[in-house]
Coordinates of C-alpha atoms (C1' of nucleotides) in Angstrom, one line a residue:
Chain A
X8 CA -1.3 27.8 18.5
X9 CA 0.1 24.4 20.1
X10 CA 3.7 24.0 17.9
X11 CA 3.7 20.7 18.5
X12 CA 0.5 19.7 16.6
X13 CA 1.8 22.3 14.0
X14 CA 4.4 20.1 13.4
X15 CA 2.1 16.9 13.5
X16 CA -0.8 18.2 11.2
X17 CA 2.1 19.1 8.6
X18 CA 3.9 16.4 8.6
X19 CA 0.7 13.8 8.5
X20 CA -0.5 15.9 5.3
X21 CA 3.5 15.7 3.6
X22 CA 3.4 11.9 4.3
X23 CA -0.2 11.8 2.9
X24 CA 0.2 13.8 -0.2
X25 CA 4.4 12.5 -1.0
X26 CA 5.1 9.5 1.3
X27 CA 7.0 9.2 4.2
X28 CA 10.3 7.9 2.5
X29 CA 9.8 11.2 -0.3
X30 CA 9.5 13.4 3.0
X31 CA 12.5 15.4 4.0
X32 CA 12.7 16.5 8.1
X33 CA 13.7 19.8 6.3
X34 CA 10.4 20.0 4.2
X35 CA 8.3 19.3 7.1
X36 CA 10.1 22.2 9.1
X37 CA 9.7 24.7 6.3
X38 CA 6.1 24.1 6.7
X39 CA 5.7 25.0 9.7
X40 CA 7.6 27.9 9.3
X41 CA 10.4 26.5 11.6
X42 CA 14.1 25.7 11.5
X43 CA 15.2 21.6 11.1
X44 CA 16.9 22.4 15.0
X45 CA 13.5 23.3 16.5
X46 CA 12.1 20.1 14.7
X47 CA 14.3 17.9 16.2
X48 CA 13.6 19.4 19.6
X49 CA 9.9 18.2 19.5
X50 CA 10.9 14.9 18.0
X51 CA 14.0 13.4 18.3
X52 CA 13.7 11.4 15.1
X53 CA 11.7 10.9 11.4
X54 CA 10.6 7.6 13.5
X55 CA 9.6 9.2 17.0
X56 CA 7.3 11.5 15.0
X57 CA 6.0 8.5 12.9
X58 CA 5.4 7.0 16.1
X59 CA 3.6 10.5 17.8
X60 CA 1.8 11.0 14.6
X61 CA -0.6 7.2 15.3
X62 CA -0.5 7.9 19.3
X63 CA -2.3 11.4 17.8
X64 CA -4.6 10.0 15.6
X65 CA -5.4 6.5 16.4
X66 CA -7.5 7.2 19.3
X67 CA -9.0 9.6 17.8
X68 CA -10.6 7.6 15.0
X69 CA -11.5 4.6 16.6
X70 CA -12.5 5.5 20.1
X71 CA -15.6 7.1 19.1
X72 CA -16.7 3.3 17.4
X73 CA -15.5 1.7 20.8
X74 CA -17.9 4.2 23.0
X75 CA -20.6 3.2 21.0
X76 CA -19.9 -0.6 21.0
X77 CA -20.7 0.0 25.0
X78 CA -24.1 1.5 24.8
X79 CA -26.7 -2.1 25.2
X80 CA -30.0 -0.6 24.6
X81 CA -29.1 -0.8 20.7
X82 CA -30.1 -3.4 18.6
X83 CA -27.3 -5.2 17.5
X84 CA -27.5 -4.1 14.3
X85 CA -28.4 -0.7 14.5
X86 CA -25.2 -0.5 16.7
X87 CA -23.3 -1.5 13.9
X88 CA -24.6 0.2 11.6
X89 CA -24.1 3.7 13.8
X90 CA -20.3 2.8 15.0
X91 CA -20.0 2.1 11.0
X92 CA -21.7 5.4 10.1
X93 CA -19.4 7.1 13.4
X94 CA -16.5 5.6 12.0
X95 CA -17.0 7.2 8.3
X96 CA -17.2 10.4 9.9
X97 CA -14.4 10.4 12.4
X98 CA -12.0 8.9 8.4
X99 CA -13.9 12.3 6.8
X100 CA -12.8 14.7 9.7
X101 CA -9.1 13.4 9.6
X102 CA -8.6 12.4 5.7
X103 CA -4.9 13.5 5.5
X104 CA -4.1 11.0 8.4
X105 CA -6.0 8.0 7.3
X106 CA -4.4 8.6 3.7
X107 CA -1.4 8.3 5.1
X108 CA -2.1 5.5 6.8
X109 CA -3.6 3.7 4.2
X110 CA -0.5 4.0 2.0
X111 CA 1.2 2.1 5.1
X112 CA 4.6 3.2 3.6
X113 CA 6.2 3.6 6.5
X114 CA 6.1 0.6 7.9
X115 CA 8.8 -1.2 6.2
X116 CA 11.4 1.6 7.4
X117 CA 10.9 0.8 11.4
X118 CA 10.0 -2.4 13.6
X119 CA 8.4 -0.2 15.8
X120 CA 5.6 1.8 13.2
X121 CA 5.0 -1.6 10.9
X122 CA 3.6 -2.5 14.8
X123 CA 1.8 0.3 14.8
X124 CA 0.2 -0.1 11.3
X125 CA -0.2 -4.0 12.0
X126 CA -2.5 -3.1 15.4
X127 CA -4.6 -0.3 13.9
X128 CA -5.4 -2.9 10.9
X129 CA -5.4 -5.4 13.4
X130 CA -8.0 -3.7 15.9
X131 CA -10.0 -3.3 12.7
X132 CA -10.4 -6.4 12.5
X133 CA -10.8 -7.6 16.3
X134 CA -14.1 -5.1 16.2
X135 CA -15.9 -6.2 13.1
X136 CA -14.9 -9.6 14.6
X137 CA -16.8 -9.2 18.1
X138 CA -19.4 -7.1 15.4
X139 CA -20.8 -10.6 13.3
X140 CA -19.6 -13.0 16.4
X141 CA -22.5 -10.8 18.7
X142 CA -24.7 -10.6 15.2
X143 CA -25.2 -14.2 14.5
X144 CA -22.8 -15.9 17.4
X145 CA -22.2 -19.7 16.7
X146 CA -24.0 -20.0 13.7
X147 CA -21.4 -17.6 12.2
X148 CA -18.7 -20.1 13.1
X149 CA -18.4 -21.7 10.0
X150 CA -18.2 -18.1 8.0
X151 CA -16.5 -16.6 9.9
X152 CA -13.6 -15.7 8.5
X153 CA -14.9 -15.3 4.7
X154 CA -17.1 -13.0 6.0
X155 CA -14.7 -10.9 8.0
X156 CA -12.4 -10.3 5.8
X157 CA -14.9 -9.4 2.8
X158 CA -16.6 -6.9 5.1
X159 CA -13.3 -5.6 5.9
X160 CA -12.1 -4.9 2.1
X161 CA -16.0 -3.3 1.0
X162 CA -14.9 -1.2 4.3
X163 CA -11.9 -0.4 2.9
X164 CA -13.3 0.4 -0.4
X165 CA -15.6 3.0 0.7
X166 CA -12.3 4.5 3.2
X167 CA -10.6 4.5 0.0
X168 CA -12.8 6.5 -1.6
X169 CA -13.8 8.8 0.5
X170 CA -10.3 9.7 1.1
X171 CA -9.5 9.8 -2.2
X172 CA -12.3 12.6 -2.2
X173 CA -13.5 11.3 -6.0
X174 CA -16.9 10.7 -4.3
X175 CA -18.7 12.5 -1.7
X176 CA -20.7 10.3 0.4
X177 CA -22.6 10.5 3.5
X178 CA -21.1 8.6 6.5
X179 CA -24.7 7.7 7.4
X180 CA -25.3 6.1 3.7
X181 CA -21.7 3.9 3.9
X182 CA -23.0 3.0 7.4
X183 CA -26.5 1.6 6.2
X184 CA -24.9 0.1 3.2
X185 CA -22.0 -1.5 4.5
X186 CA -24.4 -3.3 7.8
X187 CA -26.8 -4.2 4.0
X188 CA -23.8 -6.2 2.7
X189 CA -23.2 -7.6 5.1
X190 CA -26.5 -8.8 6.1
X191 CA -26.7 -10.1 2.9
X192 CA -23.6 -11.8 2.5
X193 CA -24.9 -13.9 6.2
X194 CA -28.1 -14.8 4.6
X195 CA -26.3 -16.5 1.3
X196 CA -24.4 -18.8 4.1
X197 CA -26.7 -19.1 6.3
X198 CA -28.9 -20.2 2.7
X199 CA -26.5 -22.7 1.9
X200 CA -25.7 -21.0 -1.4
X201 CA -22.7 -19.8 -0.8
X202 CA -19.9 -22.0 0.4
X203 CA -16.9 -20.7 3.0
X204 CA -12.9 -21.1 1.9
X205 CA -11.3 -20.0 4.4
X206 CA -11.6 -22.1 8.0
X207 CA -9.9 -22.2 11.2
X208 CA -7.0 -24.1 10.5
X209 CA -6.3 -22.0 7.1
X210 CA -6.4 -19.1 10.0
X211 CA -4.5 -20.9 12.3
X212 CA -1.0 -18.6 11.8
X213 CA -3.3 -15.4 11.4
X214 CA -4.7 -15.6 14.9
X215 CA -1.2 -16.1 16.2
X216 CA -0.2 -13.1 15.0
X217 CA -3.1 -11.1 15.7
X218 CA -2.8 -12.7 19.7
X219 CA 0.8 -11.4 19.7
X220 CA 0.5 -7.6 18.8
X221 CA -2.2 -8.4 22.0
X222 CA -5.3 -6.7 19.4
X223 CA -7.6 -9.6 20.3
X224 CA -7.5 -8.8 24.1
X225 CA -5.7 -5.5 25.0
X226 CA -7.3 -1.9 25.4
X227 CA -6.1 1.1 25.3
X228 CA -6.2 2.9 29.2
X229 CA -8.9 5.5 27.9
X230 CA -10.8 2.8 26.4
X231 CA -10.4 1.1 29.7
X232 CA -11.9 4.0 31.9
X233 CA -15.1 4.5 30.0
X234 CA -15.6 0.2 30.2
X235 CA -15.5 0.7 34.0
X236 CA -17.2 4.1 33.8
X237 CA -20.2 2.6 31.8
X238 CA -20.0 -0.6 34.1
X239 CA -20.8 1.5 36.9
X240 CA -23.5 3.1 35.2
X241 CA -25.7 0.1 34.6
X242 CA -25.8 -0.7 38.4
X243 CA -27.9 2.3 38.5
X244 CA -31.8 2.3 38.6
X245 CA -32.9 2.7 35.1
X246 CA -34.2 5.8 35.7
X247 CA -31.1 7.9 37.3
X248 CA -28.9 6.0 34.6
X249 CA -30.1 7.3 31.5
X250 CA -30.1 11.1 32.3
X251 CA -26.2 10.4 33.4
X252 CA -25.5 8.1 30.1
X253 CA -27.1 10.9 27.6
X254 CA -24.0 12.9 30.2
X255 CA -21.7 11.2 28.8
X256 CA -22.6 10.5 25.5
X257 CA -22.4 14.3 25.7
X258 CA -19.2 14.3 26.9
X259 CA -18.3 11.2 24.1
X260 CA -19.1 13.6 21.3
X261 CA -17.5 16.4 22.7
X262 CA -14.4 14.5 22.7
X263 CA -14.2 13.8 19.2
X264 CA -14.5 17.0 18.1
X265 CA -11.6 18.2 16.2
X266 CA -11.3 20.9 18.9
X267 CA -12.8 20.0 21.8
X268 CA -14.2 22.8 24.5
X269 CA -12.2 21.2 27.8
X270 CA -14.8 23.7 30.0
X271 CA -17.7 21.8 28.4
X272 CA -16.1 18.5 29.3
X273 CA -15.1 19.5 33.4
X274 CA -18.4 20.9 33.2
X275 CA -20.6 17.7 32.1
X276 CA -18.3 15.9 34.6
X277 CA -18.8 18.1 37.1
X278 CA -22.2 16.5 36.8
X279 CA -21.8 13.2 36.4
X280 CA -19.2 13.4 39.6
X281 CA -22.6 14.6 41.6
X282 CA -23.4 11.0 41.5
X283 CA -22.1 9.5 44.6
X284 CA -21.7 6.1 43.1
X285 CA -20.1 7.2 39.8
X286 CA -18.2 9.7 40.9
X287 CA -14.6 7.6 41.3
X288 CA -15.5 5.7 38.2
X289 CA -16.4 9.5 36.4
X290 CA -12.8 10.9 37.8
X291 CA -10.9 8.2 36.5
X292 CA -12.2 9.0 33.1
X293 CA -11.9 13.4 33.8
X294 CA -8.5 12.6 34.4
X295 CA -7.8 10.2 31.0
X296 CA -9.3 12.6 28.9
X297 CA -8.1 16.0 30.8
X298 CA -4.4 14.1 30.2
X299 CA -3.9 14.3 26.2
Chain B
X1 CA 20.3 -19.0 -17.9
X2 CA 19.4 -15.8 -19.5
X3 CA 20.9 -13.0 -16.8
X4 CA 19.2 -10.8 -17.3
X5 CA 15.4 -13.1 -16.3
X6 CA 17.7 -13.6 -13.6
X7 CA 18.2 -9.9 -11.9
X8 CA 14.5 -9.4 -12.8
X9 CA 13.7 -12.4 -10.4
X10 CA 16.3 -11.3 -8.2
X11 CA 15.0 -8.4 -8.1
X12 CA 10.6 -9.0 -7.8
X13 CA 11.6 -11.2 -5.0
X14 CA 13.9 -8.5 -3.2
X15 CA 11.0 -5.6 -3.8
X16 CA 8.5 -7.9 -3.0
X17 CA 10.0 -8.4 0.6
X18 CA 11.6 -5.7 1.8
X19 CA 10.6 -2.7 -0.5
X20 CA 11.1 -0.8 -3.4
X21 CA 13.2 2.0 -1.7
X22 CA 15.0 -0.3 0.8
X23 CA 16.2 -2.4 -1.6
X24 CA 19.6 -1.1 -3.3
X25 CA 21.4 -1.8 -6.5
X26 CA 24.3 -3.3 -5.1
X27 CA 22.0 -6.2 -3.0
X28 CA 20.2 -6.8 -6.3
X29 CA 23.8 -7.8 -7.9
X30 CA 25.0 -9.5 -4.4
X31 CA 21.6 -11.9 -5.2
X32 CA 22.1 -12.3 -8.9
X33 CA 25.6 -13.1 -8.4
X34 CA 26.9 -10.3 -10.7
X35 CA 28.0 -6.6 -9.7
X36 CA 26.6 -3.2 -9.7
X37 CA 28.8 -2.4 -13.5
X38 CA 27.4 -5.9 -14.9
X39 CA 23.8 -4.9 -13.2
X40 CA 23.9 -1.3 -15.0
X41 CA 24.9 -2.8 -18.2
X42 CA 21.2 -4.8 -18.5
X43 CA 19.5 -1.5 -16.7
X44 CA 20.4 1.6 -16.7
X45 CA 18.6 2.7 -14.2
X46 CA 16.8 1.4 -10.9
X47 CA 13.5 2.8 -12.6
X48 CA 14.0 1.0 -16.0
X49 CA 14.4 -1.8 -13.8
X50 CA 11.1 -1.7 -12.0
X51 CA 9.5 -1.0 -16.0
X52 CA 11.7 -4.0 -17.5
X53 CA 9.7 -6.0 -14.6
X54 CA 6.1 -4.9 -15.2
X55 CA 6.5 -5.0 -18.7
X56 CA 8.2 -8.7 -18.3
X57 CA 5.0 -9.6 -15.8
X58 CA 1.8 -7.6 -16.3
X59 CA 1.1 -9.7 -19.5
X60 CA 1.8 -12.7 -18.3
X61 CA -1.0 -13.2 -15.3
X62 CA -3.5 -10.7 -17.2
X63 CA -3.6 -12.7 -20.9
X64 CA -5.0 -15.5 -20.0
X65 CA -8.1 -13.9 -18.6
X66 CA -8.2 -12.1 -21.4
X67 CA -7.9 -15.1 -24.2
X68 CA -10.7 -17.0 -22.3
X69 CA -12.9 -13.8 -22.6
X70 CA -12.8 -14.2 -26.4
X71 CA -14.3 -17.8 -26.1
X72 CA -17.8 -17.1 -26.8
X73 CA -19.2 -20.5 -25.8
X74 CA -18.7 -20.7 -22.6
X75 CA -22.0 -19.1 -20.6
X76 CA -21.6 -15.9 -18.9
X77 CA -21.2 -16.9 -15.7
X78 CA -19.6 -20.3 -16.1
X79 CA -17.1 -17.9 -18.0
X80 CA -16.2 -15.2 -15.5
X81 CA -15.4 -18.1 -13.1
X82 CA -12.8 -19.8 -15.3
X83 CA -11.5 -16.3 -15.2
X84 CA -11.2 -15.9 -12.3
X85 CA -10.2 -19.5 -11.6
X86 CA -7.2 -18.9 -14.3
X87 CA -6.8 -14.9 -13.4
X88 CA -5.6 -16.6 -9.6
X89 CA -3.5 -19.8 -11.3
X90 CA -1.5 -16.9 -12.6
X91 CA -1.6 -14.7 -9.0
X92 CA 0.0 -18.3 -7.3
X93 CA 2.4 -19.3 -10.2
X94 CA 4.0 -15.0 -10.2
X95 CA 3.7 -14.7 -6.3
X96 CA 6.9 -12.3 -5.9
X97 CA 5.6 -10.3 -8.6
X98 CA 2.3 -9.4 -7.0
X99 CA 3.1 -9.0 -3.8
X100 CA 6.0 -6.7 -5.1
X101 CA 2.8 -5.0 -7.0
X102 CA 0.0 -4.8 -4.3
X103 CA 2.9 -2.8 -2.1
X104 CA 2.0 -0.4 -4.6
X105 CA 5.2 1.2 -2.8
X106 CA 7.3 2.2 -6.1
X107 CA 5.3 4.2 -7.4
X108 CA 5.7 7.2 -5.4
X109 CA 9.2 7.5 -6.7
X110 CA 8.2 8.0 -10.3
X111 CA 5.7 9.2 -12.8
X112 CA 6.3 6.7 -15.4
X113 CA 6.2 3.4 -12.9
X114 CA 3.2 4.7 -11.3
X115 CA 1.5 5.1 -15.0
X116 CA 1.8 1.7 -14.8
X117 CA 0.6 0.5 -12.0
X118 CA -2.4 2.8 -12.1
X119 CA -2.7 1.0 -15.8
X120 CA -2.7 -2.6 -14.1
X121 CA -5.9 -1.5 -11.6
X122 CA -7.2 -0.6 -14.6
X123 CA -7.1 -3.3 -16.1
X124 CA -8.2 -5.4 -13.9
X125 CA -11.3 -2.5 -13.4
X126 CA -12.2 -2.2 -17.0
X127 CA -12.4 -6.5 -17.2
X128 CA -14.9 -6.4 -14.4
X129 CA -16.6 -4.1 -15.8
X130 CA -17.0 -5.8 -19.3
X131 CA -18.3 -8.8 -17.2
X132 CA -20.6 -6.9 -15.2
X133 CA -22.6 -5.8 -18.6
X134 CA -22.1 -8.6 -20.3
X135 CA -23.6 -10.2 -17.2
X136 CA -26.8 -7.8 -16.1
X137 CA -26.6 -5.8 -19.1
X138 CA -28.8 -2.4 -18.7
X139 CA -30.6 -3.7 -15.4
X140 CA -27.1 -3.0 -13.5
X141 CA -26.6 0.7 -14.5
X142 CA -28.0 2.2 -11.5
X143 CA -25.7 0.2 -9.4
X144 CA -22.7 -1.1 -11.9
X145 CA -19.9 1.2 -9.7
X146 CA -21.1 -0.4 -6.2
X147 CA -20.4 -3.6 -7.2
X148 CA -17.3 -2.8 -9.3
X149 CA -15.7 -1.7 -6.4
X150 CA -17.1 -4.2 -4.1
X151 CA -16.4 -7.5 -5.9
X152 CA -12.2 -5.5 -6.7
X153 CA -12.1 -5.5 -3.1
X154 CA -13.2 -8.8 -2.4
X155 CA -11.1 -10.0 -5.4
X156 CA -7.6 -8.3 -3.9
X157 CA -8.3 -9.1 -0.6
X158 CA -8.9 -13.1 -1.4
X159 CA -5.2 -12.1 -3.5
X160 CA -3.6 -10.9 -0.7
X161 CA -4.5 -13.9 1.1
X162 CA -3.2 -16.3 -1.4
X163 CA -0.2 -14.0 -1.7
X164 CA 0.9 -13.7 1.9
X165 CA 0.9 -17.7 1.9
X166 CA -1.3 -17.4 5.1
X167 CA -4.0 -19.7 3.6
X168 CA -3.5 -22.5 1.2
X169 CA -6.7 -22.0 -1.3
X170 CA -7.3 -23.2 -4.7
X171 CA -7.9 -20.8 -7.6
X172 CA -11.2 -23.0 -8.7
X173 CA -12.5 -22.1 -5.2
X174 CA -12.1 -18.7 -5.0
X175 CA -13.2 -17.9 -8.8
X176 CA -16.9 -20.0 -8.1
X177 CA -16.9 -18.1 -4.7
X178 CA -16.3 -14.5 -6.1
X179 CA -18.8 -15.3 -8.7
X180 CA -21.6 -16.5 -5.6
X181 CA -20.8 -13.5 -4.2
X182 CA -21.3 -11.2 -7.5
X183 CA -24.4 -13.2 -8.5
X184 CA -25.6 -12.3 -4.6
X185 CA -25.1 -8.6 -4.9
X186 CA -26.7 -7.8 -7.7
X187 CA -29.6 -10.3 -6.4
X188 CA -29.6 -8.3 -3.5
X189 CA -29.7 -4.9 -5.5
X190 CA -32.8 -6.5 -7.6
X191 CA -34.8 -6.9 -5.5
X192 CA -34.6 -3.6 -3.8
X193 CA -32.8 -4.8 -0.6
X194 CA -29.4 -3.4 -1.1
X195 CA -29.1 0.6 -2.4
X196 CA -26.6 1.3 -3.9
X197 CA -24.1 4.5 -2.8
X198 CA -21.8 5.8 -6.0
X199 CA -23.6 7.0 -9.0
X200 CA -22.4 8.2 -12.6
X201 CA -21.9 11.7 -11.6
X202 CA -19.5 11.2 -7.8
X203 CA -17.8 8.3 -10.6
X204 CA -17.1 10.8 -12.8
X205 CA -13.6 12.1 -12.6
X206 CA -12.7 8.4 -12.4
X207 CA -13.7 7.6 -15.2
X208 CA -12.2 10.7 -16.5
X209 CA -8.8 9.7 -15.0
X210 CA -9.4 5.8 -16.1
X211 CA -10.0 7.3 -20.2
X212 CA -6.8 9.3 -19.7
X213 CA -4.7 5.8 -19.5
X214 CA -6.8 4.2 -22.2
X215 CA -7.6 1.4 -19.7
X216 CA -11.3 1.3 -21.0
X217 CA -10.0 0.9 -24.9
X218 CA -6.9 0.3 -25.3
X219 CA -5.5 -2.9 -26.2
X220 CA -1.6 -4.8 -26.4
X221 CA -1.1 -6.0 -30.0
X222 CA -0.4 -9.0 -28.7
X223 CA -3.9 -9.4 -27.2
X224 CA -5.5 -7.3 -30.7
X225 CA -3.7 -10.3 -32.6
X226 CA -5.8 -12.8 -30.2
X227 CA -8.9 -11.1 -30.8
X228 CA -8.2 -11.1 -34.7
X229 CA -7.3 -14.6 -34.5
X230 CA -10.4 -15.8 -32.8
X231 CA -12.7 -13.2 -35.3
X232 CA -11.6 -15.5 -38.0
X233 CA -12.1 -18.6 -36.5
X234 CA -15.7 -17.5 -36.0
X235 CA -16.3 -17.5 -39.6
X236 CA -15.0 -20.4 -40.3
X237 CA -17.4 -24.1 -40.0
X238 CA -18.8 -25.4 -36.8
X239 CA -16.7 -28.9 -36.6
X240 CA -13.5 -27.5 -38.1
X241 CA -13.9 -24.3 -35.6
X242 CA -13.6 -26.3 -32.7
X243 CA -10.9 -28.6 -33.4
X244 CA -8.7 -25.7 -33.9
X245 CA -9.9 -24.1 -31.3
X246 CA -8.3 -26.2 -29.2
X247 CA -5.5 -26.2 -30.8
X248 CA -5.7 -22.5 -29.9
X249 CA -6.3 -22.8 -26.6
X250 CA -3.2 -25.3 -25.9
X251 CA -1.1 -22.0 -27.5
X252 CA -3.0 -20.3 -25.1
X253 CA -1.7 -22.7 -22.4
X254 CA 1.8 -23.4 -23.5
X255 CA 2.4 -19.9 -23.4
X256 CA 1.1 -19.5 -20.0
X257 CA 4.3 -21.8 -18.9
X258 CA 6.8 -19.9 -17.0
X259 CA 9.0 -21.7 -19.6
X260 CA 7.3 -22.4 -22.5
X261 CA 8.4 -24.7 -25.5
X262 CA 9.0 -23.0 -28.3
X263 CA 9.0 -25.7 -30.6
X264 CA 5.3 -26.6 -29.1
X265 CA 4.4 -23.9 -29.9
X266 CA 5.7 -23.5 -33.6
X267 CA 4.6 -27.3 -34.1
X268 CA 0.7 -26.4 -32.7
X269 CA 0.9 -22.6 -35.2
X270 CA 2.5 -25.1 -38.1
X271 CA -1.0 -26.8 -37.4
X272 CA -2.9 -23.9 -37.6
X273 CA -1.1 -22.5 -40.5
X274 CA -2.5 -25.6 -42.9
X275 CA -5.8 -24.0 -42.7
X276 CA -5.8 -21.3 -46.1
X277 CA -8.6 -18.7 -44.3
X278 CA -7.0 -18.3 -40.7
X279 CA -2.7 -18.9 -41.6
X280 CA -2.5 -15.0 -42.3
X281 CA -3.8 -14.5 -38.5
X282 CA -2.0 -17.2 -37.3
X283 CA 1.1 -16.0 -38.5
X284 CA 0.4 -12.3 -37.3
X285 CA -0.4 -14.0 -33.6
X286 CA 2.9 -16.4 -34.0
X287 CA 5.0 -13.4 -34.9
X288 CA 3.2 -11.5 -31.7
X289 CA 4.2 -14.6 -29.2
X290 CA 7.3 -15.7 -30.6
X291 CA 9.1 -11.6 -30.2
X292 CA 8.7 -11.6 -26.7
Chain C
dT29 C1' 52.4 -17.8 -25.2
dT30 C1' 50.4 -14.0 -27.4
dT31 C1' 47.5 -10.9 -28.8
dC32 C1' 43.2 -8.5 -28.6
dA33 C1' 38.1 -7.7 -27.7
dC34 C1' 34.6 -8.1 -24.8
dC35 C1' 33.0 -8.5 -20.8
dC36 C1' 33.0 -7.8 -15.9
dC37 C1' 34.3 -5.3 -11.9
dG38 C1' 33.9 -2.7 -7.7
dA39 C1' 36.3 1.8 -5.9
dC40 C1' 35.2 6.4 -6.8
dT41 C1' 32.0 10.5 -7.6
dT42 C1' 27.5 12.8 -6.7
dA43 C1' 23.6 13.6 -4.1
dA44 C1' 20.1 14.0 -0.6
dT45 C1' 19.3 13.6 3.7
dA46 C1' 19.3 12.3 8.7
dG47 C1' 20.6 14.2 13.0
dT48 C1' 24.4 17.6 15.4
dC49 C1' 25.7 21.2 17.7
dA50 C1' 28.0 26.0 18.2
dT51 C1' 26.4 30.4 17.7
dT52 C1' 22.6 34.1 17.4
dT53 C1' 18.1 35.4 18.4
dT54 C1' 14.9 36.4 21.9
dG55 C1' 12.1 38.7 25.0
dA56 C1' 11.2 39.2 30.4
dA57 C1' 13.6 40.8 34.7
dG58 C1' 16.3 44.0 37.0
Chain D
dC17 C1' 19.3 50.0 29.1
dT18 C1' 21.7 45.7 30.6
dT19 C1' 21.4 40.5 31.2
dC20 C1' 21.0 36.0 30.7
dA21 C1' 18.4 32.0 30.2
dA22 C1' 16.2 29.3 26.9
dA23 C1' 14.5 29.0 22.6
dA24 C1' 15.6 29.1 17.6
dT25 C1' 18.8 28.8 14.1
dG26 C1' 21.3 27.1 9.8
dA27 C1' 26.0 25.2 8.7
dC28 C1' 28.1 20.8 9.2
dT29 C1' 29.0 15.8 9.5
dA30 C1' 28.0 11.2 9.1
dT31 C1' 26.0 7.8 5.8
dT32 C1' 23.1 5.7 2.2
dA33 C1' 22.8 4.3 -2.2
dA34 C1' 22.4 5.5 -7.4
dG35 C1' 25.1 5.7 -11.1
dT36 C1' 29.5 6.2 -13.7
dC37 C1' 34.6 4.4 -15.7
dG38 C1' 39.4 2.8 -16.2
dG39 C1' 41.6 -0.9 -15.2
dG40 C1' 41.4 -5.8 -14.7
dG41 C1' 40.6 -11.0 -16.5
dT42 C1' 39.0 -14.5 -19.4
dG43 C1' 39.2 -17.4 -23.6
dA44 C1' 39.7 -17.7 -28.2
dA45 C1' 42.2 -17.7 -32.2
dA46 C1' 46.9 -17.4 -34.3

DNA sequence: TTTCACCCCGACTTAATAGTCATTTTGAAG
DNA sequence: CTTCAAAATGACTATTAAGTCGGGGTGAAA
């Protein structure tokens, strides 16, 4: 078994349970069943261990949302609902990690860790913002910020409930529920029953801070590869594209699993590469995925 | 100047800024301009210091809401709105304390502190629950939990924005806004457009946990004194009661200030005690308030 | 000026834990 | 069985910070 991953898993569950500062490297080593010295041969510091945790899990939890976002056939509301659903599926799967992240306590120790946590929160924000804009466009601008903050807070609350294990709720139900809340809010604003209290001026600093971290613009390499691939796919004629997209979706599904089967992924990519026009993009994407 | 309070203030702002674990007793002592030794003559441990902070501020921030709750002349919705408003006024006044509390980081170190933070959150919950029940009664039961969690999360989000200082919003506006969201949600549930996803069964553990802490039932002595007093007041005839209530409100207003004037409070109580029927209750309340 | 009670100080002790490195163990190859 | 390089170990060092305590300063009264 991969020792590095065993360390990450143990560390995550200890950090989630007792907190970053309250967990010693010795405890982590004991938990994995190795010595402190060995632990330090994998991660040169506690900080690096924490950063590796973020690098390892962040992608796993958020990529699936991004990929659904690329699917242009789904109507916006349904797409958002599906995104929330897979998001909550991810949360359920990586409970301990989300719990650790939600404590947000490690951030106080290190600039780097703080930047990662901040960035992760920013990602959620950025995604929600894009979704809101694509749903309501111009009409939205006046109450965009209030909706962003309110929906994000509701999202976080259900996430918290899920992670704490107190309520066993199906991801699909929460997805539906949150989207309905979003709609109800939007309607109330549009009808003029609700009035926004946040505005562009107030949020100026906030936007600057987000931009500084690059959350509104940057993409991970892997996500970029997906994007390029889907763009290529769109250029193909309909009939051909849809079957290829099904294959691509199956790949994305496989990568989401905690223990993806490499053979399956390779096989699916082999199918994709049979089409000359997208072979190159598929190759790039494959490398990006298999390099993990 | 009162050194004990100076320590509390310095500690709160350091804890808010850097976090509990990242702030040393030496720094606090330096901040106040005394030595570590002296610091330990006021508080025998870091934990006790933190607990004293909670004891000192908790009451200050929440009592005002409770007192408005006792006023039975206000229609329910307006009452709730006013309660949110004064609540946010309190948050604004004790920003550093709220910031510290929201980090919620100290809890990981001590059972006692964790219990206090938990209790404080529970108080908010309990207050919201009572408000919801008095607003919607039986009709509410099916979607009570979802509304509780959603409204509480929205409340926390605006509190966070206020405390972070990023957005300068008036408490009155937020009060109105949150109540409107509550209404819109309730309407959506009642019309059957939204469907609850939390139910009594799921929340069983949660309720038990709350009850264990006593947040759904217990009152502080001071609040109990207020309650008794207002009950007595209600027994008087209308004309007399209203002028006395005004005096009582003025007292509550004074106690809310960061530096209440004791003379003013004593004077107002003297007025109240002129009425034989409520003199006893007034005396109890006065003692409770002045003993602080 | 001297005395004395009181308060205040900061160097010291103690404990926890991040990070290091000389030594030991392991297991594969000869 | 012997060799040896790589991996694993845990005793050790260094640092940080909570909590203690004996000595020193202060100011009022004589």
